[in-house]
């Protein structure tokens, strides 16, 4: 029983507390969700109520405007106002006052041009005061009708419409109509099923004027009900006690709180919130307290919470009873298992005693074996040292052999490329020589043909002159017709053009042959002074067949001194870089060749707008046999040989590239490089 009590206490107490916490958390979550739902619904209702209130004010403004048009057109009123006859004006306006009263229009004024009240039709004894309300100032300034919700000097909150009164070209004054907002708020309360309180700051009102103003509209206002506010309109006969208490506090937090609160009035529950209330001019005059009857929602929610707690309590009780029974069965199982475990411990203890005696005998045997193995370990250690030494020497020899093999491959590749370039140079020199001779014949013959054409043209012109003198008109007409049919003028003119174009083409071929012979000089292996700009120009012309369909070549050659170098090898460097640039451009791009110099070096930069080189392989592009081209389209020796030639000239070459943005190779050559065996 002690085990059962302990286990059940350890399990059921935390379980009960956990269930209680979850239940309380669930109820609090339900309360929070309900509060959010009510807040959302109330905010939506408030927005709809404000929209309806504004629409009602607009409707009443339009009604007053329609009635005012009738009043301003009355000839009797026009005549009375023109002659400043207050008695006649009042007599003519009284029938309109009855009609306005039936429309709940409570205020009817006539003002002069300066904004001074001339006649209050609803209070004829009060006149002569200057009207300074916002609607009056706006009508006087703009000369157009103005309306707005305004607090009057007697504390009445009125929707006012001020209309400039003109007859023909004369300005007679102003007509003002007004409707008490209380009636509009009552209509809104009935229409939207809401309740409200409209409170005004006492600081804006005159205590002595309040009874007078509200006596005109037949209402009584309790000035001393609250310390700093006065209730001028309310839909409830009695204010809820909590709200009454908050209003009774001076500078109450009620008017700063932006959240919905709840208050009870008898058996009813209300949700209320305070909103600032402003005139049409923007001046804050008080607060509008909106109340919604949530009695039905509160009752439903209370029933829901009670039902939830009841069902949850029943389920928790069932779970508690079930857990109590299960733990009792677990305790019985644990007691049986403990008895079996005690028996097993006794058996294991006996086995351990037997095992300890066997371990003692085995330790004696291991000591003897360790003594026998001591000499064997020394011999194995010595043999291991010999093997490690031999392995180290073998690895060193293998590294030397691999390094020598690599150097041999580089030298073989360089020699092979140089032999290939020498063979290409011999072939190019022979081809250039064979082309140069017939091009010379063609050029000389074209020049002689041009001289013959000039002589023939001179003779034809002389012949034309003689024919004009000696031949008959019939012969001249016949010759002229034949001349036109054969197009002799076009032939003589085009003949010269054809010869000029042929001479230009022969000149171009001659220049190409000259560049080819200059580029392919195989006997020029000595170091001598060379113009790097000329070498670059020659390389550009030689690779023109690769570049012309791929790229536009820009030359930014600077003023540089002559360089002591092997010009033929540098030509090979420039040609390899230009061909690589052409291969890197997919469709159409640009290649820019720039040179500049300082006191110690000459620099050459070759840039392209091609595909670029990934950063991870930029360190390997100068390795022999490394290539990014497809199989059978590159040997991987071009940039390796370029780097080798630059090193022979004691120079450096670097690469900057970004995939998709192009590649730039920069070569720097010293002006006084040491001469090495090429």
XYZ file of C-alpha atoms in Angstrom:
678
model
C 0.000 0.000 0.000
C 2.890 2.343 0.696
C 4.226 1.814 -2.855
C 0.734 2.378 -4.297
C 0.253 5.605 -2.328
C 3.694 6.936 -3.328
C 3.401 6.157 -7.057
C -0.145 7.456 -7.286
C 0.835 10.642 -5.451
C 3.861 11.181 -7.730
C 1.775 10.698 -10.870
C -1.704 11.978 -10.041
C -0.713 15.240 -8.344
C 1.345 16.565 -11.364
C -1.309 15.194 -13.723
C -4.102 16.970 -11.836
C -2.125 20.232 -11.757
C -1.389 19.940 -15.489
C -5.042 19.383 -16.333
C -6.014 22.324 -14.109
C -3.481 24.610 -15.811
C -4.653 23.510 -19.281
C -8.286 24.081 -18.293
C -7.552 27.552 -16.930
C -5.415 28.364 -19.989
C -8.187 27.230 -22.332
C -10.767 29.360 -20.518
C -8.450 32.391 -20.612
C -7.833 31.786 -24.334
C -11.577 31.618 -24.946
C -12.002 34.887 -23.072
C -9.228 36.519 -25.148
C -10.710 35.265 -28.442
C -14.157 36.476 -27.403
C -12.757 39.878 -26.459
C -11.022 40.163 -29.838
C -14.184 39.109 -31.685
C -16.303 41.599 -29.757
C -13.738 44.351 -30.327
C -13.687 43.647 -34.081
C -17.485 43.584 -34.271
C -17.812 46.773 -32.214
C -15.226 48.605 -34.328
C -17.131 47.576 -37.444
C -20.397 48.753 -35.899
C -18.770 52.057 -34.961
C -17.544 52.583 -38.517
C -20.993 51.829 -39.914
C -22.643 54.160 -37.359
C -20.298 57.029 -38.237
C -20.966 56.469 -41.947
C -24.743 56.531 -41.352
C -24.396 59.645 -39.157
C -22.486 61.494 -41.877
C -25.037 60.430 -44.491
C -27.879 61.722 -42.292
C -26.078 65.065 -41.830
C -25.583 65.315 -45.596
C -29.285 64.609 -46.163
C -30.341 67.269 -43.669
C -27.907 69.757 -45.213
C -29.438 69.128 -48.627
C -32.933 69.591 -47.120
C -31.977 72.958 -45.588
C -30.394 74.033 -48.867
C -33.617 73.274 -50.781
C -35.753 75.247 -48.312
C -33.254 78.127 -48.299
C -33.599 78.491 -52.082
C -37.335 79.103 -51.602
C -36.714 81.667 -48.849
C -34.131 83.629 -50.845
C -36.565 83.911 -53.741
C -39.422 85.419 -51.694
C -40.004 89.012 -53.003
C -41.435 90.207 -49.656
C -38.399 89.036 -47.748
C -36.071 90.545 -50.364
C -37.837 93.915 -50.100
C -37.820 93.850 -46.281
C -34.105 92.962 -46.110
C -33.209 95.576 -48.689
C -34.928 98.301 -46.569
C -33.667 96.862 -43.255
C -37.256 96.487 -42.051
C -36.963 93.932 -39.214
C -40.752 93.885 -38.518
C -41.679 93.202 -42.140
C -38.883 90.607 -42.373
C -40.170 88.804 -39.264
C -43.773 88.918 -40.541
C -42.731 87.390 -43.883
C -40.481 84.769 -42.285
C -42.893 83.423 -39.637
C -44.804 81.152 -42.080
C -41.465 79.616 -43.074
C -40.593 79.051 -39.397
C -43.654 76.779 -38.995
C -42.648 74.833 -42.095
C -39.051 74.575 -40.842
C -40.240 73.364 -37.429
C -42.136 70.529 -39.096
C -38.823 69.508 -40.689
C -37.116 69.755 -37.239
C -35.121 72.815 -38.370
C -34.824 74.771 -35.111
C -32.638 77.748 -36.052
C -33.542 80.483 -38.592
C -31.349 83.612 -38.906
C -30.934 86.678 -41.127
C -27.487 88.378 -41.051
C -26.261 91.561 -42.730
C -23.279 91.824 -45.068
C -20.806 92.256 -42.169
C -21.942 89.072 -40.415
C -23.980 90.871 -37.726
C -27.215 89.149 -36.781
C -30.202 91.135 -38.074
C -33.026 88.793 -37.016
C -33.370 85.481 -35.182
C -36.747 84.316 -36.417
C -36.921 81.639 -33.706
C -35.897 84.249 -31.050
C -36.780 87.687 -32.511
C -35.732 89.599 -29.385
C -32.100 88.480 -29.680
C -30.205 90.366 -32.420
C -27.300 92.683 -33.130
C -24.446 90.320 -32.132
C -21.510 89.562 -34.464
C -21.500 85.937 -35.729
C -17.986 84.492 -35.684
C -18.707 80.807 -36.267
C -16.577 78.905 -38.792
C -19.434 78.382 -41.241
C -20.196 82.121 -41.245
C -16.543 83.080 -41.799
C -16.230 80.572 -44.641
C -19.383 81.855 -46.379
C -18.166 85.455 -46.076
C -14.689 84.618 -47.390
C -15.729 82.393 -50.312
C -19.112 83.885 -51.211
C -20.538 80.355 -51.465
C -22.772 78.301 -49.144
C -20.971 76.786 -46.136
C -22.160 74.206 -43.643
C -20.792 72.410 -40.628
C -21.444 70.894 -37.209
C -20.734 73.671 -34.674
C -21.063 74.433 -30.972
C -22.954 77.679 -30.444
C -22.315 80.282 -27.714
C -25.388 78.987 -25.844
C -24.035 75.425 -25.762
C -26.263 73.973 -28.468
C -24.619 71.598 -30.983
C -26.172 72.438 -34.333
C -25.756 71.478 -37.988
C -25.676 74.935 -39.606
C -26.006 76.061 -43.240
C -25.029 79.659 -44.137
C -26.024 80.880 -47.616
C -24.985 84.244 -49.142
C -28.231 86.092 -50.042
C -27.975 87.911 -53.350
C -30.610 89.587 -55.461
C -29.527 90.505 -58.946
C -26.191 92.257 -58.312
C -26.887 93.271 -54.710
C -25.535 91.471 -51.661
C -28.447 91.536 -49.179
C -26.729 89.540 -46.443
C -26.789 85.923 -45.277
C -29.461 83.352 -44.369
C -28.610 80.713 -41.760
C -30.556 77.543 -40.970
C -29.754 75.023 -38.244
C -30.840 71.602 -37.004
C -30.152 70.350 -33.509
C -27.889 67.299 -33.621
C -29.841 65.635 -30.797
C -32.666 64.621 -33.150
C -30.182 63.223 -35.662
C -28.430 61.232 -32.944
C -31.773 59.856 -31.741
C -32.591 58.739 -35.274
C -29.148 57.122 -35.516
C -29.698 55.325 -32.200
C -32.993 53.871 -33.405
C -31.690 53.015 -36.867
C -28.470 51.254 -35.782
C -29.752 49.941 -32.397
C -27.047 51.750 -30.419
C -26.952 54.056 -27.398
C -24.785 57.103 -26.884
C -23.723 59.986 -24.644
C -22.482 63.309 -26.023
C -20.427 65.253 -23.461
C -18.951 68.727 -23.979
C -15.978 70.309 -22.205
C -17.241 72.882 -19.690
C -14.224 75.078 -20.431
C -15.804 75.937 -23.817
C -19.198 76.950 -22.374
C -20.759 79.761 -20.319
C -22.679 78.447 -17.320
C -25.207 81.294 -17.502
C -25.808 80.897 -21.257
C -26.523 77.152 -21.165
C -30.060 77.385 -19.624
C -31.014 80.138 -22.099
C -29.761 78.200 -25.170
C -31.440 74.931 -24.273
C -34.686 76.607 -23.190
C -35.114 77.619 -26.845
C -35.220 73.939 -27.836
C -37.233 72.864 -24.793
C -34.505 70.923 -22.953
C -32.982 71.084 -19.470
C -29.243 70.507 -18.932
C -27.741 69.607 -15.521
C -24.581 71.725 -15.327
C -23.388 70.338 -11.953
C -23.785 66.620 -12.776
C -20.061 66.117 -13.595
C -16.964 68.179 -12.685
C -15.471 69.066 -16.101
C -18.002 67.700 -18.605
C -21.643 68.386 -19.396
C -23.961 65.840 -21.033
C -25.912 67.567 -23.818
C -27.422 64.450 -25.396
C -28.026 60.851 -24.335
C -30.189 57.981 -25.528
C -30.355 56.114 -22.191
C -32.585 57.423 -19.443
C -30.025 56.306 -16.853
C -26.241 56.158 -17.215
C -24.606 52.811 -16.173
C -23.042 53.166 -12.670
C -19.476 52.372 -13.814
C -19.654 54.937 -16.618
C -21.225 57.465 -14.233
C -18.367 56.882 -11.787
C -15.724 57.408 -14.501
C -17.417 60.611 -15.687
C -17.521 61.893 -12.084
C -13.720 61.848 -11.894
C -11.969 65.000 -13.056
C -9.473 64.378 -15.889
C -10.697 60.772 -15.992
C -8.711 58.089 -17.833
C -11.977 57.300 -19.597
C -11.220 59.912 -22.248
C -7.693 58.600 -22.878
C -8.500 54.879 -22.997
C -8.826 53.576 -26.571
C -10.144 50.118 -25.623
C -13.725 48.901 -25.285
C -14.971 48.513 -21.683
C -18.056 46.878 -20.214
C -20.617 48.164 -17.741
C -23.855 46.801 -16.312
C -27.163 48.609 -15.950
C -29.681 46.433 -14.151
C -29.925 43.166 -16.062
C -28.302 44.628 -19.168
C -24.640 44.651 -20.143
C -23.125 47.350 -22.327
C -19.809 47.676 -24.154
C -18.719 51.294 -24.360
C -15.827 53.338 -25.741
C -15.030 57.031 -25.832
C -14.206 58.884 -29.085
C -13.119 62.496 -29.428
C -15.816 64.762 -30.899
C -14.806 67.667 -33.145
C -16.555 70.498 -34.906
C -16.371 70.735 -38.678
C -13.560 73.279 -38.210
C -11.466 70.583 -36.492
C -11.713 71.983 -32.952
C -12.169 69.248 -30.335
C -15.188 70.181 -28.172
C -15.870 67.022 -26.201
C -16.353 63.283 -26.429
C -18.817 60.883 -28.006
C -19.415 57.786 -25.848
C -20.822 54.898 -27.863
C -22.670 52.055 -26.049
C -23.682 48.669 -27.491
C -26.054 46.288 -25.734
C -24.173 42.980 -25.393
C -26.550 41.383 -22.907
C -27.497 38.528 -25.248
C -23.872 37.813 -26.248
C -22.773 37.869 -22.592
C -25.538 35.460 -21.568
C -24.670 33.039 -24.368
C -20.975 33.204 -23.484
C -21.637 32.552 -19.794
C -23.706 29.490 -20.682
C -20.938 28.321 -23.016
C -18.270 28.724 -20.292
C -20.438 26.879 -17.736
C -21.050 24.017 -20.158
C -17.344 23.881 -21.044
C -16.274 23.746 -17.392
C -18.873 21.064 -16.647
C -17.856 18.825 -19.543
C -14.136 19.369 -18.842
C -14.629 18.533 -15.132
C -16.487 15.328 -15.992
C -13.774 14.243 -18.452
C -11.037 15.050 -15.899
C -12.840 12.958 -13.245
C -13.110 10.004 -15.651
C -9.413 10.359 -16.530
C -8.493 10.552 -12.820
C -10.413 7.328 -11.944
C -8.950 5.510 -14.961
C -5.395 6.592 -14.060
C -5.945 5.536 -10.424
C -6.867 1.995 -11.462
C -4.067 1.685 -14.021
C -1.443 2.799 -11.504
C -2.742 0.190 -9.027
C -2.099 -2.532 -11.610
C 1.358 -1.085 -12.302
C 2.221 -1.242 -8.600
C 1.300 -4.922 -8.443
C 3.481 -5.620 -11.489
C 6.397 -3.733 -9.926
C 6.153 -5.729 -6.663
C 6.215 -9.068 -8.548
C 9.143 -7.871 -10.656
C 11.104 -6.786 -7.568
C 10.774 -10.286 -6.061
C 12.040 -11.906 -9.255
C 14.873 -9.394 -9.436
C 15.949 -10.243 -5.855
C 16.211 -13.919 -6.783
C 18.257 -13.085 -9.871
C 20.623 -10.901 -7.812
C 21.353 -13.851 -5.504
C 22.208 -16.057 -8.504
C 24.389 -13.355 -10.052
C 26.300 -12.911 -6.765
C 27.195 -16.612 -6.716
C 28.296 -16.436 -10.354
C 30.489 -13.392 -9.597
C 32.372 -15.285 -6.873
C 33.175 -18.074 -9.342
C 34.180 -15.531 -11.987
C 36.602 -13.747 -9.625
C 38.516 -16.986 -8.975
C 38.800 -17.618 -12.718
C 40.021 -14.051 -13.286
C 42.819 -14.506 -10.708
C 44.088 -17.630 -12.511
C 43.930 -15.855 -15.896
C 45.954 -12.874 -14.585
C 48.767 -15.258 -13.640
C 48.743 -16.729 -17.147
C 48.790 -13.223 -18.746
C 51.821 -12.169 -16.703
C 53.737 -15.156 -18.030
C 52.654 -14.342 -21.592
C 53.750 -10.677 -21.236
C 57.209 -11.765 -20.174
C 57.483 -14.031 -23.217
C 56.335 -11.272 -25.623
C 58.727 -8.578 -24.344
C 61.667 -9.700 -26.546
C 59.387 -10.159 -29.550
C 58.125 -6.541 -29.301
C 61.695 -5.190 -29.344
C 62.499 -7.106 -32.553
C 59.267 -5.948 -34.195
C 59.994 -2.315 -33.273
C 63.498 -2.492 -34.790
C 62.209 -4.030 -38.039
C 59.478 -1.328 -38.184
C 62.115 1.434 -37.970
C 64.063 -0.062 -40.881
C 60.885 -0.283 -43.012
C 59.930 3.330 -42.241
C 63.396 4.556 -43.285
C 63.261 2.598 -46.541
C 59.733 3.865 -47.268
C 60.802 7.514 -46.739
C 63.737 7.127 -49.170
C 61.483 5.467 -51.758
C 58.903 8.260 -51.507
C 61.658 10.908 -51.965
C 62.959 9.159 -55.094
C 59.427 8.848 -56.475
C 58.808 12.601 -55.942
C 62.106 13.451 -57.708
C 61.154 11.181 -60.595
C 57.684 12.756 -60.936
C 59.163 16.274 -60.891
C 61.713 15.352 -63.566
C 58.996 13.738 -65.679
C 56.857 16.864 -65.411
C 59.755 19.132 -66.430
C 60.518 16.822 -69.345
C 56.901 16.995 -70.527
C 56.961 20.814 -70.382
C 60.275 20.975 -72.309
C 59.025 18.498 -74.911
C 55.809 20.456 -75.354
C 57.741 23.720 -75.718
C 60.167 22.256 -78.276
C 57.303 20.664 -80.184
C 55.387 23.944 -80.307
C 58.493 25.868 -81.373
C 59.217 23.344 -84.142
C 55.617 23.572 -85.257
C 55.778 27.374 -85.316
C 59.071 27.208 -87.233
C 57.488 24.903 -89.839
C 54.468 27.208 -90.068
C 56.878 30.163 -90.458
C 58.744 28.458 -93.330
C 55.494 27.593 -95.021
C 54.137 31.134 -94.506
C 57.353 32.695 -95.835
C 57.225 30.473 -98.952
C 53.567 31.162 -99.543
C 54.139 34.881 -99.025
C 57.012 34.846 -101.559
C 54.928 32.914 -104.106
C 51.973 35.278 -103.679
C 54.108 38.429 -103.775
C 55.470 37.832 -107.329
C 52.114 37.445 -109.161
C 50.623 40.283 -107.103
C 53.544 42.453 -108.339
C 52.712 41.508 -111.940
C 49.037 42.313 -111.396
C 49.810 45.645 -109.750
C 52.249 46.729 -112.507
C 49.849 45.680 -115.259
C 46.952 47.557 -113.614
C 49.069 50.703 -113.346
C 50.055 50.422 -117.071
C 46.408 49.760 -117.937
C 45.421 52.926 -116.054
C 47.955 54.960 -118.125
C 46.634 53.410 -121.373
C 43.058 54.257 -120.350
C 44.018 57.914 -119.817
C 45.624 58.059 -123.259
C 42.590 56.382 -124.854
C 40.238 58.877 -123.147
C 42.384 61.768 -124.468
C 42.221 60.370 -127.973
C 38.459 59.824 -127.828
C 37.906 63.407 -126.649
C 40.057 64.733 -129.548
C 38.205 62.492 -131.972
C 34.870 63.837 -130.724
C 36.064 67.394 -131.285
C 37.168 66.687 -134.878
C 33.931 64.855 -135.675
C 31.893 67.780 -134.442
C 33.763 69.973 -136.948
C 34.022 67.764 -140.039
C 31.219 65.194 -139.982
C 27.722 65.734 -141.352
C 24.758 66.045 -139.000
C 23.435 62.693 -140.135
C 26.759 61.016 -139.313
C 26.951 62.771 -135.958
C 23.417 61.684 -135.051
C 24.178 58.092 -136.042
C 27.440 58.050 -134.063
C 25.720 59.636 -131.028
C 22.956 57.021 -131.104
C 25.482 54.170 -131.274
C 27.481 55.819 -128.504
C 24.449 55.790 -126.209
C 23.437 52.230 -127.165
C 26.885 50.899 -126.294
C 27.032 52.972 -123.015
C 30.473 54.351 -123.842
C 30.160 57.073 -121.162
C 29.401 54.482 -118.451
C 32.228 52.196 -119.725
C 34.837 54.984 -119.633
C 33.659 56.102 -116.175
C 33.407 52.586 -114.687
C 36.672 51.486 -116.294
C 38.627 53.891 -114.095
C 36.707 52.807 -110.991
C 37.406 49.119 -111.671
C 41.119 49.742 -112.137
C 41.248 51.813 -108.902
C 39.438 49.117 -106.892
C 41.710 46.407 -108.350
C 44.805 48.433 -107.389
C 43.399 48.877 -103.861
C 42.750 45.105 -103.549
C 46.238 44.292 -104.823
C 47.623 46.732 -102.269
C 45.738 45.002 -99.488
C 47.098 41.593 -100.570
C 50.590 43.088 -100.672
C 50.185 44.443 -97.131
C 48.963 41.027 -95.890
C 51.967 39.302 -97.507
C 54.300 41.886 -95.984
C 52.793 41.326 -92.503
C 52.937 37.544 -92.965
C 56.599 37.667 -93.945
C 57.380 39.990 -91.049
C 55.514 37.737 -88.570
C 57.054 34.467 -89.828
C 60.767 35.388 -89.692
C 62.235 32.164 -88.332
C 65.855 33.357 -88.431
C 65.091 36.264 -86.091
C 66.016 34.551 -82.791
C 68.310 37.237 -81.452
C 67.321 39.827 -78.880
C 67.023 43.265 -80.447
C 65.120 46.513 -80.023
C 61.467 46.190 -81.105
C 58.342 48.377 -81.078
C 55.695 46.507 -79.039
C 52.874 48.579 -80.614
C 53.981 47.393 -84.085
C 54.162 43.779 -82.829
C 50.589 44.056 -81.504
C 49.363 45.623 -84.758
C 50.995 42.795 -86.741
C 49.412 40.146 -84.477
C 45.975 41.810 -84.881
C 46.280 41.749 -88.659
C 47.432 38.095 -88.671
C 44.479 37.033 -86.465
C 42.007 39.221 -88.381
C 40.365 36.111 -89.886
C 39.545 34.910 -86.326
C 38.433 38.287 -84.950
C 36.507 39.934 -87.797
C 33.367 37.778 -87.369
C 33.462 37.798 -83.548
C 34.679 41.096 -82.174
C 35.349 44.770 -82.728
C 39.015 45.498 -81.876
C 39.794 48.713 -79.930
C 43.427 49.942 -79.917
C 44.498 52.064 -76.948
C 48.226 52.259 -77.730
C 50.272 54.550 -75.521
C 53.632 56.165 -76.204
C 56.165 53.515 -75.148
C 59.925 53.077 -75.690
C 61.531 50.294 -77.708
C 61.991 46.981 -75.882
C 65.049 44.713 -76.023
C 63.363 41.351 -76.756
C 62.676 38.482 -79.166
C 59.903 40.081 -81.198
C 58.963 36.818 -82.957
C 58.274 35.076 -79.640
C 56.269 38.035 -78.299
C 54.263 38.002 -81.553
C 53.441 34.378 -80.750
C 52.278 35.440 -77.230
C 50.023 38.218 -78.589
C 48.588 35.953 -81.297
C 47.712 33.193 -78.773
C 45.949 35.677 -76.459
C 43.998 37.285 -79.330
C 42.858 33.881 -80.674
C 41.776 32.829 -77.144
C 39.795 36.076 -76.869
C 38.032 35.325 -80.159
C 37.197 31.787 -79.011
C 35.807 33.116 -75.701
C 33.236 35.337 -77.467
C 30.089 33.414 -78.415
C 28.338 35.683 -80.920
C 29.574 39.280 -81.000
C 31.711 41.257 -78.593
C 34.689 43.553 -78.159
C 38.453 43.103 -77.738
C 40.501 45.972 -76.294
C 44.321 46.109 -76.627
C 46.078 48.708 -74.454
C 49.745 49.608 -73.834
C 51.480 51.977 -71.432
C 54.891 52.379 -69.832
C 56.615 53.791 -66.776
C 60.278 54.268 -65.945
C 61.053 50.553 -65.541
C 58.403 48.519 -67.376
C 56.123 48.257 -70.388
C 52.589 46.919 -69.783
C 50.230 45.272 -72.282
C 46.564 44.566 -71.499
C 44.312 42.411 -73.721
C 40.644 42.384 -72.611
C 37.587 40.655 -74.078
C 33.852 40.594 -73.332
C 33.594 36.819 -73.624
C 32.300 34.087 -71.342
C 34.985 34.553 -68.660
C 36.906 31.978 -66.582
C 35.475 30.482 -63.351
C 37.435 31.547 -60.274
C 38.159 27.979 -59.174
C 40.247 27.198 -62.326
C 41.996 30.564 -62.849
C 45.082 29.285 -60.947
C 45.452 26.313 -63.357
C 45.124 27.915 -66.795
C 48.940 28.285 -67.159
C 49.546 24.574 -66.353
C 50.702 22.410 -69.312
C 47.956 20.325 -70.939
C 45.195 21.976 -68.870
C 42.348 23.146 -71.118
C 38.651 24.033 -70.789
C 37.936 23.362 -74.458
C 36.237 20.267 -75.840
C 38.209 17.131 -76.723
C 40.300 17.462 -79.936
C 39.802 21.271 -79.889
C 42.737 22.258 -77.697
C 46.054 20.832 -76.436
C 46.301 22.948 -73.286
C 49.768 24.251 -74.316
C 48.892 27.766 -75.564
C 48.819 29.660 -72.252
C 51.602 27.451 -70.819
C 53.924 28.502 -73.677
C 52.781 32.132 -73.275
C 53.745 32.054 -69.592
C 57.103 30.408 -70.434
C 57.979 33.094 -73.037
C 57.039 35.890 -70.601
C 59.233 34.297 -67.902
C 62.154 34.114 -70.388
C 61.782 37.881 -70.854
C 61.841 38.342 -67.030
C 58.204 39.551 -67.166
C 54.945 38.650 -65.447
C 51.457 37.788 -66.696
C 48.242 37.921 -64.641
C 44.561 37.288 -65.322
C 41.355 38.887 -63.983
C 38.088 37.281 -65.005
C 34.451 36.944 -63.930
C 32.056 34.453 -65.559
C 29.808 36.226 -68.038
C 31.797 39.509 -67.832
C 34.946 38.755 -69.838
C 38.660 38.222 -69.197
C 41.680 40.552 -68.965
C 45.322 39.413 -69.369
C 47.972 41.909 -68.200
C 51.625 41.473 -69.248
C 54.452 43.460 -67.630
C 57.914 43.409 -69.316
C 61.048 45.053 -67.852
C 62.830 47.574 -70.084
C 66.250 46.062 -69.256
C 65.569 42.328 -69.049
C 68.380 39.816 -68.644
C 68.902 37.750 -71.808
C 68.362 34.013 -71.330
C 68.765 31.156 -73.775
C 65.433 30.765 -75.534
